[in-house]
């Protein structure tokens, strides 16, 4: 990778505005759900869960989805748990209260789901431990220094493991999502944030370095189509 793809961009996305709300937010979250499903991103998270539960079998798992957005991945994981006969309790955490309200409405039919507005950098974040932490298309929103701090918090909060599902910074991914959002998206936020999020994504070296500095050892990093990284870090 050369030029603009050689290093992560720190340019802010529209979604980074925690006051963002209204019909544009609703439309954007719906489109992001469709894009994630279409590009196969859901499997990155569920296969990570499969690995951890096989490694650490127990009767019930508490799973915190950090940066849960509209709750799409919580529903995906809930469907996965039912299909695999696992008992799971989910906690969705997001710093945007408007997004949490959107998720609360969308997930009201599911049992065993709690939703809370919380900033991951608040001291209270580490207080209530869970078995597994998941985050999908979330970590690219932070600088490398912020990620070192964030992963350190994840390590303290999770008892069993951490699953990260995020973007591979690559020119093909960038120009593909730029074209897709231009043709199919009605959301200015998605049209702006989609390509920008790829520029804020990661190389394998980026992930290795940040995980090492965070004290997360022996993490598995695996590439998935379409241009996704899966990171599974075990705590025990």
XYZ file of N, CA and C in Angstrom:
708
model
N 0.848 -1.196 0.000
C 0.000 0.000 0.000
C 0.881 1.242 0.000
N 0.491 2.232 -0.776
C 1.298 3.433 -0.875
C 0.399 4.653 -0.735
N 1.019 5.814 -0.565
C 0.258 7.049 -0.507
C -0.715 7.080 0.641
N -1.959 7.396 0.328
C -2.969 7.573 1.367
C -3.315 6.284 2.090
N -2.881 5.136 1.562
C -3.186 3.856 2.201
C -2.046 3.355 3.101
N -0.937 4.080 3.128
C 0.219 3.604 3.883
C 0.053 3.799 5.388
N -0.739 4.794 5.787
C -0.977 5.046 7.203
C -2.453 5.323 7.440
N -2.888 5.065 8.667
C -4.286 5.283 9.022
C -4.641 6.762 8.976
N -5.836 7.056 8.479
C -6.370 8.408 8.544
C -7.020 8.624 9.905
N -6.885 9.832 10.439
C -7.561 10.188 11.678
C -8.663 11.223 11.443
N -9.035 11.412 10.186
C -10.119 12.345 9.867
C -11.420 11.832 10.490
N -12.158 12.720 11.139
C -13.369 12.328 11.833
C -14.500 11.995 10.865
N -15.267 10.952 11.215
C -16.468 10.599 10.467
C -17.663 11.363 11.029
N -18.690 11.489 10.213
C -19.926 12.135 10.679
C -20.481 11.378 11.881
N -20.367 10.053 11.854
C -20.910 9.219 12.927
C -20.215 9.466 14.262
N -19.039 10.061 14.238
C -18.322 10.336 15.481
C -19.001 11.416 16.323
N -19.937 12.152 15.721
C -20.692 13.165 16.448
C -21.733 12.458 17.315
N -21.525 12.479 18.627
C -22.402 11.749 19.540
C -23.782 12.379 19.675
N -23.969 13.560 19.094
C -25.284 14.215 19.122
C -26.077 13.916 17.855
N -25.478 13.158 16.959
C -26.120 12.875 15.674
C -27.418 12.108 15.907
N -28.493 12.536 15.251
C -29.800 11.928 15.485
C -30.723 12.165 14.306
N -31.979 11.706 14.462
C -33.013 12.001 13.479
C -33.080 11.016 12.331
N -33.866 11.354 11.295
C -34.081 10.462 10.149
C -32.803 10.064 9.428
N -31.831 10.979 9.367
C -30.574 10.643 8.688
C -29.850 9.532 9.435
N -29.853 9.587 10.773
C -29.241 8.530 11.575
C -29.967 7.210 11.341
N -31.304 7.241 11.359
C -32.085 6.025 11.146
C -31.778 5.397 9.790
N -31.772 6.227 8.747
C -31.493 5.733 7.401
C -30.080 5.166 7.315
N -29.145 5.833 7.940
C -27.751 5.397 7.895
C -27.562 4.050 8.589
N -28.176 3.890 9.758
C -28.042 2.638 10.493
C -28.670 1.477 9.729
N -29.793 1.733 9.061
C -30.432 0.686 8.260
C -29.549 0.277 7.090
N -28.950 1.271 6.435
C -28.080 0.962 5.302
C -26.827 0.223 5.746
N -26.277 0.613 6.880
C -25.084 -0.069 7.389
C -25.383 -1.529 7.706
N -26.580 -1.806 8.193
C -26.981 -3.187 8.467
C -26.984 -4.007 7.173
N -27.525 -3.430 6.116
C -27.587 -4.118 4.824
C -26.194 -4.353 4.249
N -25.340 -3.330 4.329
C -23.979 -3.445 3.795
C -23.204 -4.519 4.543
N -23.319 -4.529 5.857
C -22.584 -5.492 6.673
C -23.008 -6.920 6.342
N -24.307 -7.118 6.159
C -24.814 -8.441 5.828
C -24.392 -8.857 4.424
N -24.500 -7.941 3.481
C -24.184 -8.223 2.079
C -22.712 -8.577 1.892
N -21.830 -7.908 2.619
C -20.394 -8.126 2.460
C -19.839 -9.222 3.368
N -20.714 -9.918 4.077
C -20.287 -11.067 4.862
C -19.633 -10.739 6.184
N -19.839 -9.525 6.671
C -19.165 -9.117 7.898
C -19.658 -9.814 9.151
N -20.886 -10.324 9.134
C -21.437 -10.945 10.339
C -20.676 -12.197 10.750
N -20.208 -12.959 9.771
C -19.513 -14.212 10.056
C -18.206 -13.977 10.804
N -17.612 -12.815 10.606
C -16.353 -12.509 11.293
C -16.556 -12.589 12.808
N -17.674 -12.062 13.269
C -17.962 -12.060 14.701
C -18.441 -13.422 15.187
N -19.384 -14.032 14.484
C -19.953 -15.302 14.965
C -18.928 -16.439 14.959
N -18.013 -16.454 13.992
C -16.980 -17.498 13.995
C -16.009 -17.285 15.150
N -15.805 -16.019 15.540
C -14.994 -15.735 16.721
C -15.658 -16.249 17.993
N -16.962 -16.054 18.076
C -17.714 -16.583 19.216
C -17.623 -18.098 19.266
N -17.748 -18.732 18.113
C -17.670 -20.192 18.031
C -16.343 -20.687 18.599
N -15.281 -19.990 18.274
C -13.950 -20.381 18.747
C -13.857 -20.264 20.270
N -14.349 -19.162 20.826
C -14.221 -18.937 22.264
C -15.085 -19.905 23.071
N -16.330 -20.137 22.624
C -17.208 -21.020 23.407
C -16.724 -22.480 23.349
N -16.081 -22.864 22.262
C -15.501 -24.210 22.214
C -14.284 -24.308 23.134
N -13.559 -23.214 23.233
C -12.372 -23.168 24.085
C -12.753 -23.166 25.563
N -13.841 -22.475 25.887
C -14.259 -22.331 27.283
C -15.745 -22.677 27.423
N -16.092 -23.959 27.407
C -17.506 -24.341 27.528
C -18.074 -24.019 28.910
N -19.245 -23.407 28.932
C -19.945 -23.135 30.188
C -21.434 -23.000 29.884
N -22.256 -22.933 30.940
C -23.707 -22.974 30.769
C -24.261 -21.701 30.147
N -23.664 -20.570 30.497
C -24.192 -19.284 30.033
C -23.027 -18.315 29.808
N -23.191 -17.446 28.826
C -22.156 -16.458 28.510
C -22.754 -15.051 28.547
N -22.039 -14.148 29.176
C -22.407 -12.732 29.104
C -21.528 -12.085 28.038
N -22.169 -11.387 27.106
C -21.463 -10.813 25.966
C -21.782 -9.335 25.860
N -20.759 -8.498 25.917
C -20.939 -7.053 25.768
C -20.523 -6.649 24.361
N -21.456 -6.063 23.624
C -21.169 -5.565 22.277
C -20.889 -4.073 22.394
N -19.627 -3.701 22.202
C -19.199 -2.327 22.418
C -19.338 -1.537 21.120
N -19.914 -0.328 21.224
C -20.224 0.433 20.020
C -21.315 -0.262 19.243
N -22.371 -0.645 19.939
C -23.393 -1.543 19.378
C -24.233 -0.912 18.283
N -24.190 0.419 18.158
C -24.983 1.067 17.105
C -26.461 0.734 17.243
N -27.081 0.367 16.127
C -28.509 0.048 16.129
C -28.846 -1.339 16.627
N -27.858 -2.082 17.100
C -28.109 -3.397 17.675
C -28.084 -4.547 16.685
N -27.623 -4.283 15.460
C -27.654 -5.318 14.425
C -26.850 -6.547 14.811
N -25.637 -6.343 15.342
C -24.798 -7.495 15.669
C -25.336 -8.254 16.869
N -26.010 -7.567 17.775
C -26.628 -8.275 18.898
C -27.688 -9.237 18.386
N -28.479 -8.814 17.427
C -29.490 -9.712 16.850
C -28.816 -10.882 16.131
N -27.773 -10.588 15.376
C -27.033 -11.657 14.684
C -26.494 -12.668 15.694
N -25.886 -12.174 16.768
C -25.323 -13.075 17.778
C -26.413 -13.832 18.518
N -27.562 -13.181 18.761
C -28.675 -13.849 19.415
C -29.201 -14.993 18.544
N -29.332 -14.744 17.249
C -29.771 -15.800 16.324
C -28.758 -16.940 16.289
N -27.476 -16.578 16.292
C -26.415 -17.596 16.310
C -26.511 -18.447 17.573
N -26.711 -17.811 18.723
C -26.775 -18.528 19.999
C -27.944 -19.505 20.025
N -29.085 -19.057 19.511
C -30.262 -19.938 19.478
C -30.017 -21.135 18.569
N -29.398 -20.880 17.427
C -29.116 -21.951 16.468
C -28.139 -22.966 17.041
N -27.179 -22.485 17.821
C -26.146 -23.359 18.384
C -26.485 -23.859 19.791
N -27.668 -23.488 20.288
C -28.124 -23.904 21.621
C -27.209 -23.413 22.742
N -26.760 -22.179 22.610
C -25.985 -21.535 23.674
C -26.878 -20.526 24.391
N -26.766 -20.466 25.694
C -27.484 -19.461 26.470
C -26.584 -18.241 26.629
N -27.044 -17.111 26.122
C -26.235 -15.894 26.157
C -27.075 -14.711 26.628
N -26.442 -13.864 27.414
C -27.033 -12.591 27.805
C -26.195 -11.481 27.188
N -26.864 -10.522 26.566
C -26.163 -9.491 25.816
C -26.316 -8.109 26.456
N -25.235 -7.358 26.389
C -25.249 -5.963 26.826
C -24.743 -5.130 25.656
N -25.577 -4.211 25.185
C -25.171 -3.310 24.124
C -24.735 -1.978 24.720
N -23.551 -1.527 24.359
C -23.007 -0.274 24.900
C -22.653 0.655 23.759
N -23.137 1.888 23.832
C -22.812 2.895 22.825
C -22.817 4.263 23.495
N -21.958 5.159 23.018
C -21.855 6.483 23.633
C -22.919 7.445 23.143
N -23.593 7.097 22.041
C -24.625 7.978 21.486
C -25.994 7.561 22.013
N -26.636 8.386 22.841
C -27.936 8.013 23.408
C -29.022 7.843 22.346
N -28.904 8.575 21.230
C -29.897 8.446 20.156
C -29.790 7.083 19.477
N -28.570 6.610 19.339
C -28.349 5.289 18.762
C -28.873 4.195 19.681
N -28.673 4.362 20.978
C -29.175 3.380 21.941
C -30.697 3.306 21.897
N -31.354 4.437 21.752
C -32.818 4.434 21.654
C -33.276 3.713 20.395
N -32.546 3.903 19.300
C -32.840 3.199 18.053
C -32.700 1.692 18.262
N -31.623 1.284 18.936
C -31.389 -0.133 19.205
C -32.458 -0.703 20.135
N -32.855 0.076 21.115
C -33.865 -0.386 22.072
C -35.186 -0.694 21.367
N -35.545 0.119 20.405
C -36.773 -0.106 19.646
C -36.639 -1.336 18.751
N -35.493 -1.490 18.130
C -35.284 -2.590 17.181
C -35.144 -3.945 17.878
N -34.675 -3.960 19.126
C -34.405 -5.218 19.805
C -35.424 -5.539 20.896
N -36.532 -4.826 20.912
C -37.492 -4.986 22.004
C -38.129 -6.370 22.037
N -38.039 -7.122 20.953
C -38.621 -8.465 20.918
C -37.676 -9.526 21.483
N -36.431 -9.145 21.761
C -35.452 -10.114 22.247
C -35.372 -10.102 23.773
N -35.295 -11.291 24.357
C -35.075 -11.415 25.795
C -33.571 -11.459 26.067
N -33.194 -11.109 27.273
C -31.797 -11.223 27.675
C -30.888 -10.184 27.065
N -31.449 -9.007 26.735
C -30.646 -7.925 26.153
C -30.781 -6.674 27.013
N -29.672 -6.115 27.449
C -29.642 -4.843 28.170
C -28.880 -3.838 27.315
N -29.329 -2.598 27.328
C -28.694 -1.548 26.533
C -28.359 -0.377 27.431
N -27.173 0.187 27.237
C -26.791 1.318 28.081
C -25.939 2.311 27.305
N -26.131 3.580 27.635
C -25.304 4.650 27.067
C -24.093 4.830 27.964
N -22.915 4.606 27.394
C -21.697 4.703 28.193
C -20.512 4.970 27.284
N -19.608 5.810 27.753
C -18.365 6.067 27.036
C -17.317 5.055 27.494
N -16.654 4.409 26.545
C -15.705 3.351 26.893
C -14.495 3.874 27.659
N -14.309 5.189 27.664
C -13.171 5.763 28.391
C -13.564 6.243 29.784
N -14.814 6.040 30.180
C -15.227 6.356 31.539
C -14.659 5.315 32.509
N -14.362 5.736 33.718
C -13.807 4.820 34.713
C -14.763 3.673 35.031
N -16.054 3.936 34.936
C -17.052 2.919 35.273
C -17.101 1.771 34.276
N -16.521 1.958 33.097
C -16.628 0.957 32.031
C -16.071 -0.401 32.471
N -14.981 -0.411 33.218
C -14.323 -1.664 33.592
C -14.973 -2.350 34.789
N -15.937 -1.708 35.432
C -16.442 -2.201 36.711
C -17.170 -3.534 36.597
N -18.079 -3.661 35.647
C -18.887 -4.877 35.525
C -18.269 -5.794 34.478
N -17.675 -6.893 34.925
C -17.033 -7.813 33.999
C -18.062 -8.633 33.222
N -17.667 -9.035 32.029
C -18.462 -9.928 31.193
C -17.540 -11.046 30.711
N -18.130 -12.085 30.151
C -17.307 -13.183 29.642
C -16.590 -12.788 28.348
N -17.337 -12.174 27.431
C -16.796 -11.893 26.104
C -17.131 -10.457 25.696
N -16.177 -9.788 25.093
C -16.407 -8.476 24.495
C -16.340 -8.619 22.977
N -17.315 -8.047 22.303
C -17.286 -7.981 20.844
C -17.378 -6.526 20.411
N -16.761 -6.212 19.291
C -16.963 -4.891 18.694
C -16.793 -5.011 17.177
N -17.749 -4.463 16.474
C -17.802 -4.562 15.020
C -17.771 -3.172 14.403
N -16.795 -2.934 13.533
C -16.644 -1.634 12.861
C -16.630 -0.498 13.883
N -15.928 -0.733 14.965
C -15.870 0.220 16.070
C -14.464 0.742 16.320
N -13.484 -0.150 16.310
C -12.138 0.240 16.724
C -11.476 1.220 15.762
N -11.895 1.228 14.499
C -11.259 2.158 13.560
C -11.593 3.619 13.839
N -12.527 3.866 14.742
C -12.902 5.239 15.091
C -11.874 5.907 16.009
N -10.866 5.159 16.464
C -9.938 5.677 17.461
C -8.512 5.758 16.928
N -7.740 6.655 17.513
C -6.315 6.741 17.185
C -5.593 5.533 17.777
N -4.358 5.310 17.356
C -3.589 4.188 17.891
C -3.390 4.317 19.404
N -3.110 5.526 19.876
C -2.925 5.732 21.320
C -4.212 5.438 22.088
N -5.335 5.860 21.530
C -6.624 5.581 22.171
C -6.908 4.084 22.194
N -6.522 3.390 21.128
C -6.763 1.947 21.061
C -5.949 1.184 22.096
N -4.740 1.625 22.343
C -3.919 0.975 23.370
C -4.625 1.060 24.721
N -5.147 2.218 25.005
C -5.902 2.404 26.258
C -7.186 1.580 26.249
N -7.882 1.582 25.106
C -9.149 0.867 24.991
C -8.954 -0.642 25.136
N -7.956 -1.187 24.446
C -7.707 -2.623 24.538
C -7.301 -3.017 25.958
N -6.593 -2.126 26.634
C -6.257 -2.385 28.025
C -7.501 -2.502 28.892
N -8.496 -1.656 28.617
C -9.776 -1.721 29.341
C -10.533 -2.996 29.002
N -10.501 -3.370 27.724
C -11.147 -4.614 27.308
C -10.563 -5.807 28.066
N -9.251 -5.792 28.208
C -8.561 -6.894 28.888
C -9.013 -7.032 30.341
N -9.321 -5.919 30.979
C -9.771 -5.947 32.367
C -11.257 -6.317 32.483
N -12.029 -5.933 31.479
C -13.478 -6.141 31.550
C -13.895 -7.557 31.142
N -13.169 -8.163 30.204
C -13.545 -9.479 29.690
C -12.874 -10.598 30.483
N -13.628 -11.643 30.794
C -13.082 -12.780 31.535
C -12.481 -13.830 30.603
N -13.104 -14.018 29.437
C -12.677 -15.094 28.548
C -11.967 -14.597 27.297
N -12.586 -13.645 26.596
C -11.966 -13.235 25.345
C -12.569 -11.989 24.732
N -11.892 -11.527 23.698
C -12.257 -10.304 22.973
C -12.314 -10.627 21.487
N -13.363 -10.152 20.818
C -13.492 -10.360 19.374
C -13.616 -9.002 18.701
N -12.701 -8.724 17.801
C -12.717 -7.465 17.054
C -12.973 -7.770 15.589
N -13.939 -7.094 15.027
C -14.329 -7.246 13.627
C -14.210 -5.865 12.992
N -13.169 -5.680 12.167
C -12.993 -4.338 11.601
C -12.323 -4.389 10.233
N -12.068 -3.233 9.672
C -11.741 -3.096 8.257
C -10.256 -3.208 7.942
N -9.989 -3.810 6.800
C -8.647 -3.868 6.228
C -8.469 -2.642 5.338
N -7.486 -1.828 5.664
C -7.215 -0.620 4.873
C -6.529 -1.027 3.560
N -7.293 -0.971 2.478
C -6.795 -1.455 1.190
C -7.464 -0.666 0.071
N -6.717 -0.393 -0.980
C -7.233 0.439 -2.071
C -8.456 -0.183 -2.747
N -8.487 -1.518 -2.895
C -9.647 -2.167 -3.507
C -10.888 -1.976 -2.639
N -10.722 -2.144 -1.338
C -11.841 -1.941 -0.419
C -12.341 -0.500 -0.488
N -11.406 0.446 -0.549
C -11.773 1.863 -0.575
C -12.585 2.218 -1.817
N -12.078 1.873 -2.984
C -12.762 2.267 -4.216
C -14.047 1.470 -4.433
N -14.097 0.256 -3.912
C -15.321 -0.545 -4.024
C -16.451 0.050 -3.197
N -16.150 0.381 -1.935
C -17.201 0.933 -1.082
C -17.593 2.333 -1.538
N -16.649 3.060 -2.111
C -16.956 4.388 -2.634
C -17.978 4.280 -3.771
N -17.776 3.287 -4.641
C -18.701 3.082 -5.760
C -20.050 2.571 -5.272
N -20.034 1.592 -4.364
C -21.279 1.012 -3.863
C -22.157 2.048 -3.169
N -21.544 2.860 -2.323
C -22.338 3.854 -1.591
C -22.849 4.957 -2.514
N -22.067 5.277 -3.524
C -22.508 6.300 -4.477
C -23.730 5.832 -5.252
N -23.758 4.552 -5.610
C -24.858 4.014 -6.421
C -26.092 3.706 -5.582
N -25.881 3.079 -4.420
C -27.012 2.513 -3.688
C -27.427 3.289 -2.441
N -26.560 4.118 -1.891
C -26.890 4.766 -0.626
C -27.682 6.055 -0.830
N -28.655 6.265 0.044
C -29.415 7.517 0.087
C -28.969 8.383 1.263
N -28.010 7.882 2.023
C -27.560 8.572 3.238
C -26.259 9.316 2.989
N -26.247 10.637 3.156
C -24.988 11.388 3.035
C -23.928 10.904 4.020
N -24.370 10.449 5.201
C -23.428 9.970 6.191
C -22.734 8.698 5.709
N -23.487 7.770 5.158
C -22.913 6.521 4.677
C -21.986 6.787 3.490
N -22.398 7.693 2.599
C -21.562 8.029 1.444
C -20.234 8.645 1.866
N -20.256 9.412 2.944
C -19.028 10.018 3.454
C -18.224 9.045 4.311
N -18.910 8.398 5.271
C -18.214 7.597 6.268
C -17.749 6.248 5.746
N -18.450 5.685 4.753
C -18.067 4.375 4.230
C -16.638 4.347 3.715
N -16.302 5.171 2.707
C -14.921 5.192 2.208
C -13.921 5.680 3.258
N -14.316 6.677 4.058
C -13.406 7.204 5.072
C -13.072 6.142 6.112
N -14.048 5.309 6.450
C -13.796 4.274 7.452
C -12.732 3.284 6.980
N -12.667 3.031 5.665
C -11.617 2.157 5.141
C -10.245 2.802 5.350
N -10.162 4.109 5.113
C -8.893 4.813 5.317
C -8.485 4.835 6.786
N -9.457 4.676 7.663
C -9.173 4.621 9.099
C -8.971 3.189 9.588
N -9.091 2.223 8.653
C -8.934 0.819 8.987
C -7.484 0.429 9.224
N -7.209 -0.866 9.183
C -5.940 -1.392 9.689
C -5.203 -2.268 8.677
N -3.897 -2.267 8.808
C -3.066 -3.301 8.220
C -2.813 -4.347 9.304
N -2.306 -5.490 8.921
C -1.993 -6.512 9.917
C -0.926 -6.002 10.891
N 0.036 -5.259 10.372
C 1.088 -4.711 11.230
C 0.524 -3.731 12.252
N -0.453 -2.917 11.824
C -1.110 -1.989 12.753
C -1.689 -2.748 13.939
N -2.412 -3.822 13.641
C -3.083 -4.586 14.686
C -2.072 -5.282 15.599
N -1.070 -5.890 15.001
C -0.048 -6.568 15.814
C 0.617 -5.609 16.788
N 0.960 -4.437 16.306
C 1.649 -3.451 17.145
C 0.751 -2.967 18.281
N -0.496 -2.639 17.970
C -1.407 -2.108 18.985
C -1.748 -3.163 20.030
N -1.982 -4.383 19.594
C -2.281 -5.469 20.535
C -1.101 -5.715 21.469
N 0.099 -5.706 20.914
C 1.302 -5.934 21.724
C 1.467 -4.852 22.774
N 1.287 -3.597 22.373
C 1.430 -2.488 23.313
C 0.312 -2.467 24.354
N -0.803 -3.130 24.046
C -1.928 -3.191 24.982
C -1.788 -4.328 25.978
N -0.819 -5.197 25.751
C -0.635 -6.332 26.649
C -1.512 -7.516 26.335
N -2.136 -7.526 25.151
C -2.951 -8.663 24.726
C -2.049 -9.596 23.922
N -1.716 -10.727 24.512
C -0.757 -11.644 23.896
C -1.476 -12.804 23.210
N -0.802 -13.383 22.238
C -1.292 -14.575 21.541
C -2.655 -14.364 20.880
N -2.924 -13.157 20.423
C -4.168 -12.886 19.707
C -4.081 -13.473 18.304
N -5.186 -14.031 17.846
C -5.265 -14.573 16.495
C -5.818 -13.504 15.566
N -5.117 -13.230 14.482
C -5.586 -12.260 13.488
C -5.838 -13.011 12.190
N -7.064 -12.908 11.681
C -7.436 -13.634 10.473
C -8.140 -12.694 9.497
N -7.835 -12.843 8.214
C -8.447 -12.016 7.172
C -9.694 -12.695 6.628
N -10.745 -11.914 6.451
C -11.999 -12.409 5.882
C -12.387 -11.550 4.683
N -13.046 -12.154 3.729
C -13.712 -11.395 2.681
C -14.936 -10.721 3.284
N -15.322 -9.474 2.989
C -14.624 -8.650 2.041
C -13.797 -7.599 2.796
N -12.499 -7.829 2.866
C -11.549 -6.907 3.474
C -11.875 -6.598 4.928
N -12.010 -7.686 5.691
C -12.233 -7.573 7.132
C -11.124 -8.294 7.886
N -10.802 -7.754 9.049
C -9.924 -8.435 9.990
C -10.757 -8.982 11.138
N -10.421 -10.194 11.551
C -10.960 -10.752 12.785
C -9.802 -10.884 13.764
N -9.970 -10.306 14.933
C -8.984 -10.457 16.007
C -9.685 -11.177 17.160
N -9.127 -12.296 17.586
C -9.644 -13.019 18.754
C -8.521 -13.079 19.788
N -8.728 -12.375 20.888
C -7.755 -12.381 21.976
C -8.321 -13.103 23.183
N -7.595 -14.089 23.679
C -8.040 -14.850 24.841
C -7.453 -14.255 26.112
N -8.280 -14.172 27.143
C -7.846 -13.552 28.393
C -7.261 -14.583 29.336
N -7.890 -15.759 29.430
C -7.430 -16.780 30.374
C -6.148 -17.438 29.911
